[in-house]
PDB file of C-alpha atoms in Angstrom:
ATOM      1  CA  UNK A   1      -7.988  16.177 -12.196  1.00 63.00           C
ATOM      2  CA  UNK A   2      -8.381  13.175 -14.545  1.00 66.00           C
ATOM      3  CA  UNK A   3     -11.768  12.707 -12.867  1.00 64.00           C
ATOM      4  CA  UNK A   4     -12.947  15.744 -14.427  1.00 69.00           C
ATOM      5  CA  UNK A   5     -12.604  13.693 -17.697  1.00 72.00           C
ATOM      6  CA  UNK A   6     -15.352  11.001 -16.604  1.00 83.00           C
ATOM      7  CA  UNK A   7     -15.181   8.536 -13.639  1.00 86.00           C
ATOM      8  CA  UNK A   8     -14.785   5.895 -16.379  1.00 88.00           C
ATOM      9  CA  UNK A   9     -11.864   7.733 -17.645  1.00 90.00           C
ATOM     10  CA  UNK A  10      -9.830   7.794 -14.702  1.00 90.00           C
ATOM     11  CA  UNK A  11     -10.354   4.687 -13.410  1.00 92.00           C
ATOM     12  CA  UNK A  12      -9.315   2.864 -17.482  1.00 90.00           C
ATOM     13  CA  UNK A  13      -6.561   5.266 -18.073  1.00 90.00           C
ATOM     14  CA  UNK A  14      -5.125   6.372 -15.069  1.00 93.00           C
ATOM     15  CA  UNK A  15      -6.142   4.191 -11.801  1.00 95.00           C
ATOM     16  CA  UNK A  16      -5.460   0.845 -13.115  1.00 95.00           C
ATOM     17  CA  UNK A  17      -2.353   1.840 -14.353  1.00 96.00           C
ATOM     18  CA  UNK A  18      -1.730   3.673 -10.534  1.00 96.00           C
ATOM     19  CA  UNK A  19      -2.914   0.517  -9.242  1.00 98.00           C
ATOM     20  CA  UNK A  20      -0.672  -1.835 -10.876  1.00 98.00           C
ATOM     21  CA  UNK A  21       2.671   0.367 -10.418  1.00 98.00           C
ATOM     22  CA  UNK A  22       2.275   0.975  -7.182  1.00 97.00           C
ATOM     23  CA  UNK A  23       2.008  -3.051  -6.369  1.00 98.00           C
ATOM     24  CA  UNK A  24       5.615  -3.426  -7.389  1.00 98.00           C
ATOM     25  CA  UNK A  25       6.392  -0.406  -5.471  1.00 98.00           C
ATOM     26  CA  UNK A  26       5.420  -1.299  -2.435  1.00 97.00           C
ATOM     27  CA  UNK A  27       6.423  -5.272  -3.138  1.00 96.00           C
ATOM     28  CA  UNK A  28       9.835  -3.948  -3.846  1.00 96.00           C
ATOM     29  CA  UNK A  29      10.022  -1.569  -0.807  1.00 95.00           C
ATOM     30  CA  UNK A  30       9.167  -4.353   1.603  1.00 94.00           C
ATOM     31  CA  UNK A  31      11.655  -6.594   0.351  1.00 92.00           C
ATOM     32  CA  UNK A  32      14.073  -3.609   0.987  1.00 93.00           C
ATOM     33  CA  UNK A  33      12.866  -2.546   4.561  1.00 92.00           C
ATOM     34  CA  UNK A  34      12.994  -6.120   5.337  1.00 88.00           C
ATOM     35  CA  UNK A  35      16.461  -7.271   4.496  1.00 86.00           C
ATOM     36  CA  UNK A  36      17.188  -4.689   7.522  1.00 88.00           C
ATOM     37  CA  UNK A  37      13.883  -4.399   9.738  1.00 87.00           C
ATOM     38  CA  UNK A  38      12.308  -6.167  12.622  1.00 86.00           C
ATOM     39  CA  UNK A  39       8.886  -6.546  13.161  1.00 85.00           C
ATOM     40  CA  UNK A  40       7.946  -4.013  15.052  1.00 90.00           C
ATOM     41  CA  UNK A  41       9.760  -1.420  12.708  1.00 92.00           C
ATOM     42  CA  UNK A  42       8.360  -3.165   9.858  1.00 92.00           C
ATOM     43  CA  UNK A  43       4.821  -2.503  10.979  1.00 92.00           C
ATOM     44  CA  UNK A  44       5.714   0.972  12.213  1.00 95.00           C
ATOM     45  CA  UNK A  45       7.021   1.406   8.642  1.00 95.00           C
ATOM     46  CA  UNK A  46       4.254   0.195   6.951  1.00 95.00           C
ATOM     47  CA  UNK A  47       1.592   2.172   9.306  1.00 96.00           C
ATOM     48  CA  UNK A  48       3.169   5.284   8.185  1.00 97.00           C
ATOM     49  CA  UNK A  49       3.164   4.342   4.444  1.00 97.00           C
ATOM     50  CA  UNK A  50      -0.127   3.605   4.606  1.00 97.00           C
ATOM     51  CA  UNK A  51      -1.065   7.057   6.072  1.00 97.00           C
ATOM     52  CA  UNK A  52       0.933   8.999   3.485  1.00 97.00           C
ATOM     53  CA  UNK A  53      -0.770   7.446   0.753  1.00 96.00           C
ATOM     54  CA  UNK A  54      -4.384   8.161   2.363  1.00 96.00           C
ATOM     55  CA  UNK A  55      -3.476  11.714   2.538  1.00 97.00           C
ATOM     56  CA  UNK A  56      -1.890  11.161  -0.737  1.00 95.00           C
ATOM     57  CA  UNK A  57      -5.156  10.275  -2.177  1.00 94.00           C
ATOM     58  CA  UNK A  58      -6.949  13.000  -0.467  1.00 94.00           C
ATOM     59  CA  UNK A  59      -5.106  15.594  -1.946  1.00 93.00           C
ATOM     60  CA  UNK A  60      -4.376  14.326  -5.364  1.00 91.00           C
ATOM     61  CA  UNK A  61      -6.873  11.616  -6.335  1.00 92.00           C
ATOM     62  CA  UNK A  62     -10.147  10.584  -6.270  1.00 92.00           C
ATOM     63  CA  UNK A  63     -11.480   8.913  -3.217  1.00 93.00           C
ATOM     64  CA  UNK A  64     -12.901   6.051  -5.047  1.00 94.00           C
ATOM     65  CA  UNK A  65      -9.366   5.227  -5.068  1.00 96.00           C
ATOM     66  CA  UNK A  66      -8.255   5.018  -1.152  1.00 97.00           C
ATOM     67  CA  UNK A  67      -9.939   1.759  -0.661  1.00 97.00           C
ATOM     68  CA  UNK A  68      -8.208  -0.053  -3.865  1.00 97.00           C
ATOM     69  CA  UNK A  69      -4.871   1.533  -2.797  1.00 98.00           C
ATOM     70  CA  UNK A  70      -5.243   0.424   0.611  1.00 97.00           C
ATOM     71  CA  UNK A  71      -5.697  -3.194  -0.435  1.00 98.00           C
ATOM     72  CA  UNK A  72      -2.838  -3.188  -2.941  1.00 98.00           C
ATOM     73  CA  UNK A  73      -0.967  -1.790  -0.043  1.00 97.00           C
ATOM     74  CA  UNK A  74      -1.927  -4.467   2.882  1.00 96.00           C
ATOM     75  CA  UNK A  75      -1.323  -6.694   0.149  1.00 96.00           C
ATOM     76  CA  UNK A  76       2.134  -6.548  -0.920  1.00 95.00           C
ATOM     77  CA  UNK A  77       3.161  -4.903   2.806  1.00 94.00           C
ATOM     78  CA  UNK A  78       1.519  -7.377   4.867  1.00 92.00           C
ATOM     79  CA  UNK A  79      -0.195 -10.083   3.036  1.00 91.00           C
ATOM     80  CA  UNK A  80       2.805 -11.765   0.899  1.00 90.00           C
ATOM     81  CA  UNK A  81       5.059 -10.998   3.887  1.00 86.00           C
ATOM     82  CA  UNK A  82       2.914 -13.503   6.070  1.00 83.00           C
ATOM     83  CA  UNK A  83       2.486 -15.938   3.588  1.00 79.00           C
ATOM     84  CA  UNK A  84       5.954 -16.069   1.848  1.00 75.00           C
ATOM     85  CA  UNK A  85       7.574 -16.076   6.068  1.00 72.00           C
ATOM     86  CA  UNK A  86       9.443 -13.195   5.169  1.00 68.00           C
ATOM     87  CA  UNK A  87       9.074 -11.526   8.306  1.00 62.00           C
ATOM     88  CA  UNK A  88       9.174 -13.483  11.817  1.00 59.00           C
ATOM     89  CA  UNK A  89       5.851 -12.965  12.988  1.00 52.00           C
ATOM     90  CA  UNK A  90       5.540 -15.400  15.695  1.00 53.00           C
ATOM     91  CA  UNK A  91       6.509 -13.336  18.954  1.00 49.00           C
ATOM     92  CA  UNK A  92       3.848 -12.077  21.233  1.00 46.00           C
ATOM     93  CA  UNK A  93       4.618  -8.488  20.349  1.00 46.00           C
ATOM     94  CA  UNK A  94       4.666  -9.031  16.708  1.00 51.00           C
ATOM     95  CA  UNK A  95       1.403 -10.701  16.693  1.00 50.00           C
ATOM     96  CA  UNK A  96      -0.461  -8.001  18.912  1.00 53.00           C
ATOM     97  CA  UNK A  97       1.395  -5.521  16.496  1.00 53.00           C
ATOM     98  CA  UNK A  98      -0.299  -7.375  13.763  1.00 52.00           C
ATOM     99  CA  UNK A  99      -3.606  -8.037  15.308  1.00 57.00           C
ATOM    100  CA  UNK A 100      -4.263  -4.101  16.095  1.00 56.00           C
TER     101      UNK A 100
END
């Protein structure tokens, strides 16, 4: 593991990096899974996404790295999606969705 090389290491030449690409990943899929999704899918989908990358981390990475991930993910799956009204979020069911 690139960890083995120094936590310094892995966070300047590999995490960042992870970080960064993964941003656009995840910006990109939600513009995809919305173009066809409602809400409630859209949530389901991202609740799943963001369990495969914690076990993703778990297995590959170092867990320093399941927090930042997790915020890059909420981020471009949730965040922007609120703010830019990409999603309608304003039913009852959505909201609750959202508020769990």
């Amino acid at each position: 593991m690139l960890v083995d090389l120094g936590h310094q290491v892995y966070v300047d030449d590999f995490e960042k990096q992870f970080l960064e690409t993964s941003a656009a990943f995840y910006k990109k899929e939600a513009a995809e899974y919305l173009a066809t999704a409602d809400c409630p899918s859209y949530l389901a989908k991202v609740e799943r996404r963001l369990a495969e990358e914690s076990e993703r981390v778990k297995q590959y990475l170092d867990a320093s790295t399941e927090p930042k991930i997790t915020r890059v993910m909420e981020h471009e799956l949730i965040t922007q999606q609120v703010e830019e009204g990409s999603v309608a979020w304003g039913s009852s069911s959505a909201r609750a969705a959202l508020d769990s």
